[in-house]
Structure formats: C-alpha cells, structure tokens
XYZ file of C-alpha atoms in Angstrom:
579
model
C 17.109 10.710 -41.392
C 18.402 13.021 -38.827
C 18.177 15.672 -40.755
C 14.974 15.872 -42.035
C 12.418 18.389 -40.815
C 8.566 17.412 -40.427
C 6.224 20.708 -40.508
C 3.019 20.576 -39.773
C 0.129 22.866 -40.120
C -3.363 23.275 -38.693
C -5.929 25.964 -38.942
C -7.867 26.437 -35.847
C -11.628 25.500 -35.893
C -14.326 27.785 -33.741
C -14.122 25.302 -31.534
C -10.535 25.860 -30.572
C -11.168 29.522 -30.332
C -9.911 31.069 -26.517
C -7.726 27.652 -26.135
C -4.115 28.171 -25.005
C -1.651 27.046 -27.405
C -0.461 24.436 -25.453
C -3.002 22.860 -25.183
C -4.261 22.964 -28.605
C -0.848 21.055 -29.551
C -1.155 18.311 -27.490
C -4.284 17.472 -29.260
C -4.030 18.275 -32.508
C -0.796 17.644 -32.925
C -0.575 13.837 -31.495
C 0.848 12.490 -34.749
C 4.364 14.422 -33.951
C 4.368 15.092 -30.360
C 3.015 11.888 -28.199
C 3.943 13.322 -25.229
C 3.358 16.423 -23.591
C 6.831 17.061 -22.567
C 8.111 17.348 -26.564
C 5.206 19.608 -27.237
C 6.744 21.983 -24.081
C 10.035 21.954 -25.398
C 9.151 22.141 -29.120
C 7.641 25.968 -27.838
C 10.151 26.523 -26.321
C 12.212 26.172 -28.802
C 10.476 28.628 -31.031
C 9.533 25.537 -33.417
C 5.899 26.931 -32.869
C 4.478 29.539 -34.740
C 0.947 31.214 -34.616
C 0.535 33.229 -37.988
C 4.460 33.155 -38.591
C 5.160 34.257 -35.435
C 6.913 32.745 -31.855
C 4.227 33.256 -28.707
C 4.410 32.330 -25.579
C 2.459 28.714 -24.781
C -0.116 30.842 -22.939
C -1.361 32.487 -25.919
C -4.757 32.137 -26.462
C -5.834 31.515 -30.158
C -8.256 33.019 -32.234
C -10.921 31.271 -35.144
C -8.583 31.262 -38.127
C -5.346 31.031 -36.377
C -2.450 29.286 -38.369
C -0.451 27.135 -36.136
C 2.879 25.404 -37.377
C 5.110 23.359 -36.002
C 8.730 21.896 -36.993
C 9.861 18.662 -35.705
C 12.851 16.704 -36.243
C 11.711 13.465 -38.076
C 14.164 11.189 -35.742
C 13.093 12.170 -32.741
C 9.286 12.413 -33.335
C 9.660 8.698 -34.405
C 11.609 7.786 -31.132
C 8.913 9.842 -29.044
C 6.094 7.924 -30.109
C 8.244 4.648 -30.463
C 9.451 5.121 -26.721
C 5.413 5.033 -25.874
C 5.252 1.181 -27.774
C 6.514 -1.637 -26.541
C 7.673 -3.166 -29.872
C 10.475 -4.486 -31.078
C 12.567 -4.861 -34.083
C 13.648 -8.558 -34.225
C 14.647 -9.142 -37.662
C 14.404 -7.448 -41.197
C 15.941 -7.227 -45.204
C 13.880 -4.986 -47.843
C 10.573 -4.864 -47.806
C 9.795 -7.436 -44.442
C 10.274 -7.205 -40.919
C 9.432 -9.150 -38.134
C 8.590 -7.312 -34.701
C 7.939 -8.311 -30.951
C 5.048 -6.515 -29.252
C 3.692 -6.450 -26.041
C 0.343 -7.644 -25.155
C -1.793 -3.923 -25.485
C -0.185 -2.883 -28.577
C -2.798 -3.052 -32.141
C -2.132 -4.031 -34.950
C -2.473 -0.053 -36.376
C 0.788 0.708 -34.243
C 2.476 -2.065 -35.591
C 2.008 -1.563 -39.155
C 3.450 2.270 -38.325
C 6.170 0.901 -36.027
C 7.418 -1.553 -38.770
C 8.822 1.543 -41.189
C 9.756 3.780 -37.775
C 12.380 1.277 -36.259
C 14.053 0.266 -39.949
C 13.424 4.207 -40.605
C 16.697 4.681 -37.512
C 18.667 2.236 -38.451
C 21.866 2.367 -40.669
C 20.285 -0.305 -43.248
C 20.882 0.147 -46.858
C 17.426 2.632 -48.282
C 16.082 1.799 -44.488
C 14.958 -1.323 -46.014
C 12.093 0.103 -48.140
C 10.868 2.253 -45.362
C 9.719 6.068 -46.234
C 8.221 8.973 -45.255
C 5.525 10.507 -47.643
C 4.357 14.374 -47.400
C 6.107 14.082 -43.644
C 4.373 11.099 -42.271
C 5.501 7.378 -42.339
C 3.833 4.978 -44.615
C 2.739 2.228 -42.681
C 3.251 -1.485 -43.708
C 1.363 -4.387 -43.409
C 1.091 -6.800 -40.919
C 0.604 -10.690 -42.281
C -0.674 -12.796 -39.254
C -3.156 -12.057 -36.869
C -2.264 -8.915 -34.587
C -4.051 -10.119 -31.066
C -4.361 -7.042 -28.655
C -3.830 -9.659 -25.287
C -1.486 -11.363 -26.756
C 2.446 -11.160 -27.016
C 2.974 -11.541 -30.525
C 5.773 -12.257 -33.211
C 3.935 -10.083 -35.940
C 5.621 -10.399 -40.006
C 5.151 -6.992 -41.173
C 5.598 -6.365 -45.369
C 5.920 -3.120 -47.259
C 3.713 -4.020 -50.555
C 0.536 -6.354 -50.560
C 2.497 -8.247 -53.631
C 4.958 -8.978 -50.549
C 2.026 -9.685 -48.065
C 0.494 -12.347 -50.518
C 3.770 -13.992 -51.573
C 4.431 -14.395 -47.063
C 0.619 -15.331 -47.006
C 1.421 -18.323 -49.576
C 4.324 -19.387 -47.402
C 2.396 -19.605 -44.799
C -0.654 -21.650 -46.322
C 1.982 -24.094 -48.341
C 3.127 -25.047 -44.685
C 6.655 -23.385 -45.205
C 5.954 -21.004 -42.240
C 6.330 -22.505 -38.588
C 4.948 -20.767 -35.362
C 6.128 -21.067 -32.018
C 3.985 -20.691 -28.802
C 4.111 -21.000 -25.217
C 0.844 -21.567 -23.373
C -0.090 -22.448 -19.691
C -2.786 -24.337 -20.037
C -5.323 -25.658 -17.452
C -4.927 -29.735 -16.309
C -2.077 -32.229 -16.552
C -1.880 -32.409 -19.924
C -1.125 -35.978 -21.193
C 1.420 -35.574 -23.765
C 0.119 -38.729 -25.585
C -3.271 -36.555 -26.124
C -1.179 -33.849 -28.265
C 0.365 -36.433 -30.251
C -2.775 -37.666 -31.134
C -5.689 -35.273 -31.869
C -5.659 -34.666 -35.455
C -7.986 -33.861 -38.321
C -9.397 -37.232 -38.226
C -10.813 -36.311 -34.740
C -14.753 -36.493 -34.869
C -14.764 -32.785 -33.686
C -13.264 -31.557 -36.836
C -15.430 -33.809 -39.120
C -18.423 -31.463 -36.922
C -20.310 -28.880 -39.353
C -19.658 -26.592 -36.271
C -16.217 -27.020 -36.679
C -16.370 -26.963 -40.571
C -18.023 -23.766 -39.885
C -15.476 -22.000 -38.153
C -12.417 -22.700 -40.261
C -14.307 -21.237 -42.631
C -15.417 -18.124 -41.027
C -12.083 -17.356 -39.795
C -10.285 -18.532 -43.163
C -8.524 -21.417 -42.035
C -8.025 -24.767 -42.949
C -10.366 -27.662 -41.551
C -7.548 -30.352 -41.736
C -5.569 -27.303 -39.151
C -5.447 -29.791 -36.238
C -2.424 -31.740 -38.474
C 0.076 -28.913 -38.465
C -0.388 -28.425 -34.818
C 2.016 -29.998 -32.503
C 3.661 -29.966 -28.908
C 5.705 -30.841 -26.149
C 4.709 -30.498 -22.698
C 7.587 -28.636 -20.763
C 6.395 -28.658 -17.249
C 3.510 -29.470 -15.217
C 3.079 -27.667 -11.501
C 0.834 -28.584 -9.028
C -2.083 -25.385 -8.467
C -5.179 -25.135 -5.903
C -7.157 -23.362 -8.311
C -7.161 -25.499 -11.788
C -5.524 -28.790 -10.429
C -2.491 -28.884 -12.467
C -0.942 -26.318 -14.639
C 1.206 -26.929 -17.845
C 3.419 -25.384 -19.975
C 3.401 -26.177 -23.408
C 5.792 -25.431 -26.480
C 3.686 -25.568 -29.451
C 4.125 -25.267 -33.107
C 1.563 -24.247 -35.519
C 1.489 -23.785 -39.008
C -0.529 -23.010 -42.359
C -2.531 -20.322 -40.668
C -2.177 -16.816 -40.315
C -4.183 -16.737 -36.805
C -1.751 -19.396 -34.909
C -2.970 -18.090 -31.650
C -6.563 -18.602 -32.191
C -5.931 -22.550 -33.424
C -3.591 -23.187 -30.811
C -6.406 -22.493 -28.189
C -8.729 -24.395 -29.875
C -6.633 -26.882 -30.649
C -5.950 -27.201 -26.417
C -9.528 -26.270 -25.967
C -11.031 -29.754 -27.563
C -8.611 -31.710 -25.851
C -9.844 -30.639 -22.677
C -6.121 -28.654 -21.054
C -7.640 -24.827 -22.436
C -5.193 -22.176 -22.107
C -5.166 -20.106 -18.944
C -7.212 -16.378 -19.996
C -9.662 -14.193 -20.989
C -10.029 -14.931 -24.693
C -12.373 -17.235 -26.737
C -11.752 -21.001 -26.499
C -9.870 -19.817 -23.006
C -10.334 -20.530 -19.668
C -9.575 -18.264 -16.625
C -7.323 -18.900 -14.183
C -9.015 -17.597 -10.800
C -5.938 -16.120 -9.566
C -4.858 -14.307 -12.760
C -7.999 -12.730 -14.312
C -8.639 -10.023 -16.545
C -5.293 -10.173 -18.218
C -5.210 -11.397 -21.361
C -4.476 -14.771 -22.344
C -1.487 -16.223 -21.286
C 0.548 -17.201 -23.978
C 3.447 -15.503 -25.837
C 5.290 -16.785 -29.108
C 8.751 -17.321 -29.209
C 9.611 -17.769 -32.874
C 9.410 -17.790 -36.375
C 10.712 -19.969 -39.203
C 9.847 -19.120 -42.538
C 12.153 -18.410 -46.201
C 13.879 -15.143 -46.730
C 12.233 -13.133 -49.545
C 15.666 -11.371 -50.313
C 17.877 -14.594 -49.746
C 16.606 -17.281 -52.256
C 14.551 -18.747 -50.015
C 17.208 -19.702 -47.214
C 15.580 -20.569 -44.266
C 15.585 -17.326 -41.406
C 14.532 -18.302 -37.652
C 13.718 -15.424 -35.044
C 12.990 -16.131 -32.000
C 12.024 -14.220 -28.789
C 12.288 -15.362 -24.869
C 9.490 -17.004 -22.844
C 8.251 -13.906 -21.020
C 9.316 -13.955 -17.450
C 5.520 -13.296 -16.400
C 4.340 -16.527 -17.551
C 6.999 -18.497 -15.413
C 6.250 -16.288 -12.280
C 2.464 -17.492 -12.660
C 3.618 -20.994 -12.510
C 6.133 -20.865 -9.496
C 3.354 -18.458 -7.851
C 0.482 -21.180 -8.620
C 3.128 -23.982 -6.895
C 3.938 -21.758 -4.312
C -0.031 -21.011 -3.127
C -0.573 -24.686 -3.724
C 1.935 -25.916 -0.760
C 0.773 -23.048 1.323
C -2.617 -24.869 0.964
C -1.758 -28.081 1.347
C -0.024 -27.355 4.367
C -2.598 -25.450 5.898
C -5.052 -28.645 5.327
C -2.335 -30.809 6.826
C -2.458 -28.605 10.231
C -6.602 -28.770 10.013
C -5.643 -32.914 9.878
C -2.866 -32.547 12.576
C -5.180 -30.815 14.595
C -8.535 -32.598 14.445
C -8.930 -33.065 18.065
C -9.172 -29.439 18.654
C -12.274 -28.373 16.916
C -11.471 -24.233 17.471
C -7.984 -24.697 15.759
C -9.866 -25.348 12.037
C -8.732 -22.932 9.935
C -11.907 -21.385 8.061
C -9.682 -20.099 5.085
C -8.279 -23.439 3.851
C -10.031 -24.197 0.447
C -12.901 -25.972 0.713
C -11.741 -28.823 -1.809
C -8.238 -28.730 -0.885
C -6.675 -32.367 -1.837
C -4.479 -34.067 0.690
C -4.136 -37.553 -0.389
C -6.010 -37.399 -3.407
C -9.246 -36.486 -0.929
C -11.056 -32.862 -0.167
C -9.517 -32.412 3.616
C -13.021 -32.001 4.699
C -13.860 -35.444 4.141
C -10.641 -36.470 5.825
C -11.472 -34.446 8.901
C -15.192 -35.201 8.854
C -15.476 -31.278 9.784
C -15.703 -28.168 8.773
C -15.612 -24.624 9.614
C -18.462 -22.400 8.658
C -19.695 -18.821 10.072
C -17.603 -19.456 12.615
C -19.171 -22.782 13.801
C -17.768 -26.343 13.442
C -20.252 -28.985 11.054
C -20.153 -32.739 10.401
C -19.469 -33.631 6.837
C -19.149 -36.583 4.597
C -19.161 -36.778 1.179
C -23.383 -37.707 1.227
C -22.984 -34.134 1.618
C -21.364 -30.538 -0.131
C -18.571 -28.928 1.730
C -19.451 -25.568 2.833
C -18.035 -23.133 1.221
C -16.825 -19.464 2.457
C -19.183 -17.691 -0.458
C -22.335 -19.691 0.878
C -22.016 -17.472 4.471
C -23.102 -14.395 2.184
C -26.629 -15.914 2.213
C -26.338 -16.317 5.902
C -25.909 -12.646 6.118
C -28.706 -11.676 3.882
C -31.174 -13.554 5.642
C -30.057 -12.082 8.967
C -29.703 -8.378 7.346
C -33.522 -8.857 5.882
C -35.283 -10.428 8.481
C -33.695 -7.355 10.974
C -35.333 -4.895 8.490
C -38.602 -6.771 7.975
C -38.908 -6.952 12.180
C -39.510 -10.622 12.090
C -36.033 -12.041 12.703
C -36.786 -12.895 16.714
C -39.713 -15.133 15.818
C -39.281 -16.222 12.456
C -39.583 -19.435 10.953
C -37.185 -20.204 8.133
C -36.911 -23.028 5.704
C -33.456 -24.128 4.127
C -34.053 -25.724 0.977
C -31.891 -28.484 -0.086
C -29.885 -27.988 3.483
C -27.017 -30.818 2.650
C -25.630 -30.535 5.677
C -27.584 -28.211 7.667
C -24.804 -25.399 7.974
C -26.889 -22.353 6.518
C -29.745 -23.240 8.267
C -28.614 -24.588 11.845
C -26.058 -20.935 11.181
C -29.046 -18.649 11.500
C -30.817 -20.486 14.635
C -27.703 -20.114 16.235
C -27.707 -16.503 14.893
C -31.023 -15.770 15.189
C -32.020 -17.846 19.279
C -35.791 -17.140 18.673
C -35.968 -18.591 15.500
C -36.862 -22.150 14.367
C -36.496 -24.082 10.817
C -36.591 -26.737 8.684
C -34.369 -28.378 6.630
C -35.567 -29.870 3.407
C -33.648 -31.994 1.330
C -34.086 -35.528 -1.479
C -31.148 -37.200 -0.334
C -31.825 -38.870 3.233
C -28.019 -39.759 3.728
C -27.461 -35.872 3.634
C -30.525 -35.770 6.098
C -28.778 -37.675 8.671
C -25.500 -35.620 8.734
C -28.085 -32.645 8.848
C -29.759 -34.259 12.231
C -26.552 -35.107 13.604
C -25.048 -31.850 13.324
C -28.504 -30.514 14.862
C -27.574 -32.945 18.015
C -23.582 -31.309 17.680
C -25.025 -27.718 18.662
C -28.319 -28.889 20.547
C -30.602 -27.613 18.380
C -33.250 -30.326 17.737
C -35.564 -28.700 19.618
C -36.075 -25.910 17.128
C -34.937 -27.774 13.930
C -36.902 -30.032 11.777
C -34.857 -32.318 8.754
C -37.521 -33.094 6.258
C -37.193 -35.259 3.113
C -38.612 -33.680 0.109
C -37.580 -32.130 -3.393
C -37.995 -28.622 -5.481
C -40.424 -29.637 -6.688
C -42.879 -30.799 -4.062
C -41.940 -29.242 -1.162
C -44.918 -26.567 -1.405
C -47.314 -29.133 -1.463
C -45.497 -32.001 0.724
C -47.646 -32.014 3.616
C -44.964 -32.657 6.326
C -43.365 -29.460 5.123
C -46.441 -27.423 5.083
C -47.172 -28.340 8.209
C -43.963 -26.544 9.664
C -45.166 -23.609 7.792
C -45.533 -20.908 6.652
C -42.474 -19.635 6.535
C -40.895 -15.689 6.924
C -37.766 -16.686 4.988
C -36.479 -19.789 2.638
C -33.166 -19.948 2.109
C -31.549 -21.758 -0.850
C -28.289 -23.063 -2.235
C -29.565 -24.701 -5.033
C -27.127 -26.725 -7.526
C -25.776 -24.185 -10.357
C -23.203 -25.715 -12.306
C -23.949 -26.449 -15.501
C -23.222 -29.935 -17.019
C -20.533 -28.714 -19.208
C -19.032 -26.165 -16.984
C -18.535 -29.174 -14.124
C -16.638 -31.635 -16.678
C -14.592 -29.321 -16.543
C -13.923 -28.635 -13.142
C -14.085 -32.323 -12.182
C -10.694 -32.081 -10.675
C -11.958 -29.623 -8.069
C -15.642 -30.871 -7.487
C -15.575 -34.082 -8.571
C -15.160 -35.565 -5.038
C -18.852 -34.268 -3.892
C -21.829 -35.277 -4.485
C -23.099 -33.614 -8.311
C -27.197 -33.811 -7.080
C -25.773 -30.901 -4.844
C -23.293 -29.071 -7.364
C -24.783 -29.911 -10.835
C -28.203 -28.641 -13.175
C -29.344 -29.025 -16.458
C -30.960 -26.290 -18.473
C -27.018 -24.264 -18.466
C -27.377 -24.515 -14.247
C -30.638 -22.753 -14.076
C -32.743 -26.228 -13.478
C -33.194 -26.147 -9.724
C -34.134 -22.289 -9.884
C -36.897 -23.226 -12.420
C -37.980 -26.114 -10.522
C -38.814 -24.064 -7.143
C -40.513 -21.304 -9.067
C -42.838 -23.577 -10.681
C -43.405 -25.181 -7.041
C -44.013 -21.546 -5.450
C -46.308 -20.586 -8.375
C -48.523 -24.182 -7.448
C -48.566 -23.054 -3.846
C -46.861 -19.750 -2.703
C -48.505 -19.736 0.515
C -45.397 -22.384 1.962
C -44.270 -18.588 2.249
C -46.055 -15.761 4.906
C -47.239 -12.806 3.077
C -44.886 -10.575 2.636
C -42.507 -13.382 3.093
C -38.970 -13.677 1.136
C -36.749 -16.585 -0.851
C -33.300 -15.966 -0.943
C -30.955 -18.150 -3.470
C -27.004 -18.396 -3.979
C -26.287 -18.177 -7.458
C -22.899 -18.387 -9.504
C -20.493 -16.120 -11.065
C -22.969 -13.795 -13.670
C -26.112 -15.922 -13.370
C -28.197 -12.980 -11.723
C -29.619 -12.145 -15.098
C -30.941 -15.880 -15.817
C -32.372 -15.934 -12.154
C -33.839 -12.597 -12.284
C -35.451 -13.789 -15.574
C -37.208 -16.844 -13.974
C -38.068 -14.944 -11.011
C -39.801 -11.739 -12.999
C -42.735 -11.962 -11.471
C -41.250 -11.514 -8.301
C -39.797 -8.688 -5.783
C -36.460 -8.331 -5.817
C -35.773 -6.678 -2.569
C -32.082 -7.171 -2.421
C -28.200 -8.513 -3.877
C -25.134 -9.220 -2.079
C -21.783 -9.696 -2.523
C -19.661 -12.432 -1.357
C -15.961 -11.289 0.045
C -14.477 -11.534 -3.562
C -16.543 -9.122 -4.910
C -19.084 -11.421 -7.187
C -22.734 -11.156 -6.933
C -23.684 -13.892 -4.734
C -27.426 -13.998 -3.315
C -30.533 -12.373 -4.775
C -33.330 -11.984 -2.335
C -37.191 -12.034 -3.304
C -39.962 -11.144 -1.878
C -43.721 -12.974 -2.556
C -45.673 -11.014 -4.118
C-alpha cells in the first residue's frame, strides 16, 4: 500500500479561469487532499503539474488548463481518516465493525470501512481495494444515525450484507446500548412491557414497524438493566440504562421507543426523545457499547466487540447530581432564612423539592421582580420567565404615553404578582385582578394588604370567557393594558412533567386544544366585547417554548405590536394591540 501512487487529473472549467492554483486544489481536489496543509506541501513538492509542468501555487490558470496531481495512496487515506472520528474495532474478509462518533454519516463510514483495513498488515487487506485510484466503499448493515455514537457492521458485497441482515432478523445478532433516560425508571416496568402491550396491538404502532421495516412483536427482544439513577432539578430523576436489542437493523430508533411508551424517554434531540434542559441541541444521548453476532469467516463462532461508555454521558449525570444539591441547598437557606424576607434568593427554581414539596409552598413566599409574594398551592409559583411580561407592559405603556395613568387588567392573576409588580412599578397606575378560582383570589387580596396596595387594586372573580361582559369587571374598565399568563401546557406535555408541576394547581398550568385553549377562549371573549379594552389599547400574553405561531394564528386579526424574550433566550410574550 505504501507504495502506490494515486494521480489525478482535472481540466479546468471557464469558471476556474484567473484562479490561483492553490486554490483550485483545495476544491477540486478534496477526494485526495482533505486538508489544506497536504495540498501546500503536495506543490511544493512538485507533485503538481499544470500542462506537464511544476508552477509556483500562485499561478493563475487558464480555460483548458490540465492540472495533475500525485499522491501517495497511504497517506491520502490517513489525511482524510485523521479528519473522522472512526474506528476500526474488529474485522476478517469481507466485514468490519467500526466505532464512530456522533457527526460522522453513514457515506464516510462505508469509505472508512476499506481505508482503515486498506493500512493494516491483514492478509489481501481483508477484501479491501482501490479501483482506478479511489477506494471502493462498503456497506454499512444497521442504521448509521448522524447524533448518535454508533457500533456500525460494515460488509464488502451485498451477498455479505444480506447473509448479516438475516442474522440479525433470526435474532442471532445482539445490540448493546447505553441511554440516560428521563424519570426513575422502575426496573420492574422494563421487565415487563412486551409485544402483548396494548400500544403495540395499536394500528399506529402496526404502522410504524412497518414503515421503518421492523418487526411489530420488536418490544420482545428488547431488554434492560437499570445501572444508576441520580437525582436532577431539571427532569426529576435521571437513569442510566444498559439495554439490549435485537432483530432490527435500527436498534437505536426501537430502543427510544421502546423507553418512550414506558414513560422514562431518552434524554435528546431525536424522535421519540425528550430534551434535557441543560443539555440541548446535542444529539441524543446514547452510545452503544457492543456487538454479538457469528463470524462469517469462522463457522459461525460467536465474535463480541465492544466499545466504552463514553465519558460524556457519565459527566452529564454527575453534572445533573451536582446542580441538583446546589439547588437543594440553596432552597434549604430560602427555608433557614424565612424570617428575613430580603435574604430569598430569586434564582432558586421555582419548583425546587425539599421534602418531597416545591420550597415555595414550604416558605409560603416568594421572590418575584424583586418583591416578596404570599403563596400557597391555591395558587402557581411565580416563575423568573413570567417577569418578561412585566417588562413588556412597562416598555409599551412608556411608548404609548399612558403608563402614569393607566388602568391595567391581569387576567387570571393567581397570585397577584404580575399585576400588584406593575402598580408598584408603575405608582399612578391602578388594576384589577381577574381570576375563577376564589382561593387564589384571597392570596391575591392578601398580598395586595402585604404591599398596601388595596387602594388601587381590585381582585375580581370571573373567567376567559366572561370577563368582557362580567359587569363587575367592566365596570373597572376600560382598560390601557391586559396582561395575561394564561395556562399553556398541553395535556400530554404535563403528564409528562408531573414530577416538576405536579405540585400546583393544573387550572393554572394546563389547556386542552395542544395548550392553546385559554388563548382561544379570551379571543372569542374580546371579539363579543373588545371595548373591556381603550382604543388603541393592548393584550399582552406569556406563551411557551415555540407556541408564537399557534398564538399569532388565533390572534390574526389583531396588531402585533411587539415580542420579547425571557433571560434564556426563548420567545416569551407577544403583545397586541385592538384593532
């Protein structure tokens, strides 16, 4: 191999006419040089010729030009390897099985198969060859995932591919995964869920084995052991599992499912997925760690390979631990320190557990926009997010010229924080707070008495839908400004997260119609009677993470006069104007 010379050639097009020579190889000649530095040093060498002859890598080229360049065949292989993060864990003729890196396609790993075996001392490299200069790629068997780190079976011939693919549909292939997955999982829930579950008797489910090729009895050659389970502020629990799945070519894809329908899903970015708030946008977190199938060349003797748990996926477990005591501690001092109302730290989570209980309710109190509120749990703990809408209605009511003597509503107030925030931002101003539950009410009027504002606040009982026409609200009215943190989450989307919100009252967290129920609701009440508002006046709304489209949809006929972020970066509040 070390000997032999690759030569390439390449005509250049009108296109390429005036281009320097260097720079024309580091384009066109990617297959041989993937980096810029062995293009440099191949000119140097004189391994570049224009027309048969050695120029400087300056030169500018011409329409018609010939360029060639000579390459030694080992070292172009190791450049481009050297650029992959693959690697060559096993192999005998015609089947190897690499390691590569979450990033990597499957189109580099069916050339990287043939290029490792290609520098090795093996007998014939194993099958692997060069053809007219250029490496003949093999073929990969299972499922190459892009986000994923993946053992990947890579074959020389399809008659190879479809004797492996056999193996693995007869059962006689076995893959192992490791997976973080959100919740305490409950080992006794992996030991159970088979194909007899109703889910996989579903025509949904039917439906997708089929699309995707795979067997709808799958669930039964899917088992695990749960390794470890950490403590973690953003998901509840996190656990590592060590899974083995087999007859399918796609074991990634089943395994989330698999963990997706028993309610723990894996911690990323993928389908059947689930992010983990602290770890986003990287992939899915997961890696296998071996293989177990019959050697092709060994009478079917059984071959394991197996690869390390990467080290990334126990960092994310120590660091999830480690931000979880930090938290707990810091709602321990907000306990420790009740009797001093300014020591409350405003960046504890807002459903931080101590005891099993949201340290809010333990305290009674919480810190928001810098002011200290009663809570209970008639009533939704404030969070840090919800102060973006306090901004916007400050920030619009400044440019509108009203904000001194304005009157604002605050509908479905809870506890009263957003609105009883702006009076106290705004000393001019006066409000009311509108809300259906009257135990909420009373924390409202009692936190209104806490910063002596019942002069200029009003705590009304009424609902989204009547409150334009309720006439002990209209006759606070009309109004320069309604603010609104409506409920959002979605019915499925809070089973979920029942860990983290399932200590507060749903009428404040949770809508039908996919979270978009309550927005709905007060359209259809402003489109009865839209004069609750001042002309000219404006509704502002919190919304969740990438609902603005859904609430700029139901609010079409509207003005959208502005959007604001919260201090993570999300699209938080939409502002209206009546129109």
């Amino acid at each position: 191999m070390n000997a032999t010379t690759i030569v390439r050639e390449r005509v250049v097009s009108p296109d390429y006419a005036g281009t320097k020579l260097r720079n024309f190889i580091v384009h066109e000649f990617r297959d041989v040089f993937m980096i810029r530095a062995d293009a440099i040093n191949a000119m140097r060498q004189k391994r570049v010729l224009v027309n048969g002859v050695g120029v400087l890598d300056s030169h500018q080229l011409l329409s018609g030009d010939c360029v060639r360049v000579q390459v030694n065949a080992a070292q172009a292989l190791q450049s481009r390897l050297h650029s992959l993060d693959i690697e060559l864990k096993y192999s005998e003729p015609g089947l190897a099985v690499l390691l590569k890196a979450p990033g990597v396609i499957w189109s580099d790993v069916e050339w990287a198969a043939p290029a490792l075996l290609m520098l090795t001392d093996l007998p014939n490299n194993h099958g692997a060859c060069l053809e007219d200069g250029y490496i003949v790629p093999w073929l990969a068997v299972n499922k190459v995932e892009k986000g994923v780190r993946n053992l990947i079976i890579v074959v020389a011939t399809e008659e190879l591919r479809a004797t492996v693919t056999r193996n693995i549909l007869d059962g006689r292939v076995s893959f192992g995964i490791y997976a973080l997955c959100h919740g305490n999982v409950d080992q006794n829930d992996i030991d159970t869920l088979d194909s007899s579950a109703a889910i996989c008797e579903s025509e949904l489910f039917q439906k997708w084995c089929r699309y995707n090729h795979i067997p709808t009895d799958i669930f039964s050659n899917v088992g695990g052991k749960v390794e470890s389970t950490v403590k973690s502020s953003s998901a509840g629990h996190i656990s590592a599992v060590r899974a083995s799945v087999s007859r399918t070519n796609m074991p990634s894809l089943v395994l989330r499912r698999f963990m997706f329908e028993l309610g723990y899903p894996i911690a990323g970015s993928q389908s059947y997925a689930r992010e983990l708030s602290n770890h986003r946008d990287k992939g899915v977190l997961l890696a296998h760690v071996s293989i177990d199938m019959p050697s092709l060349a060994h009478d079917g003797q059984q071959v394991s390979v197996t690869a390390d748990v990467l080290p990334k996926l126990q960092a994310v477990c120590e660091r999830e631990e480690r931000f979880y005591d930090k938290r707990q501690h810091r709602a321990q001092s907000e306990i420790d320190t009740l009797s001093d109302t300014s020591a409350l730290d405003t960046s504890a989570s807002d459903v931080t557990l101590v005891g099993g209980r949201p340290a809010a309710y333990i305290t009674g109190r919480k810190q928001f926009c810098g002011n200290t509120f009663y809570v209970t749990p008639d009533t939704l703990i404030p969070r840090p997010s919800t102060e973006t809408l306090v901004a916007a209605t400050v920030e619009i009511l400044r440019g509108a010229g009203t904000r001194d003597t304005a009157k604002i509503m605050d509908l479905g107030t809870g506890s009263g924080c957003v609105l009883l925030s702006l009076l106290l931002a705004i000393p001019e101003a006066r409000g009311v707070g509108v809300d259906i539950s009257e135990p909420a009410l009373a924390v409202a009027r009692s936190n209104c008495r806490l910063h002596e504002l019942e002069a200029r606040a009003a705590m009304l009982q009424s609902s989204f839908e009547e409150f334009t026409t309720d006439a002990k609200v209209l006759a606070e009215g009309p109004f320069a400004f309604i603010t609104c943190n409506p409920p959002y989450i979605s019915s499925t989307k809070a089973a979920r997260l029942q860990s983290t919100i399932g200590h507060e009252p749903s009428l404040a967290l949770v809508a039908s119609d996919g979270g978009y129920q309550a927005y709905s609701a007060i359209h259809a009440s402003l489109a009865v009677n839209s004069a609750v508002l001042v002309p000219g006046g404006y509704i502002g709304f919190e919304i969740g993470k990438d609902m603005e489209r859904g609430v700029r949809r139901i609010f079409g006929d509207w003005h959208e006069v502005g959007a604001f972020k919260d201090a993570q970066g999300f699209l938080r509040v939409l502002v209206f104007q009546r129109p």
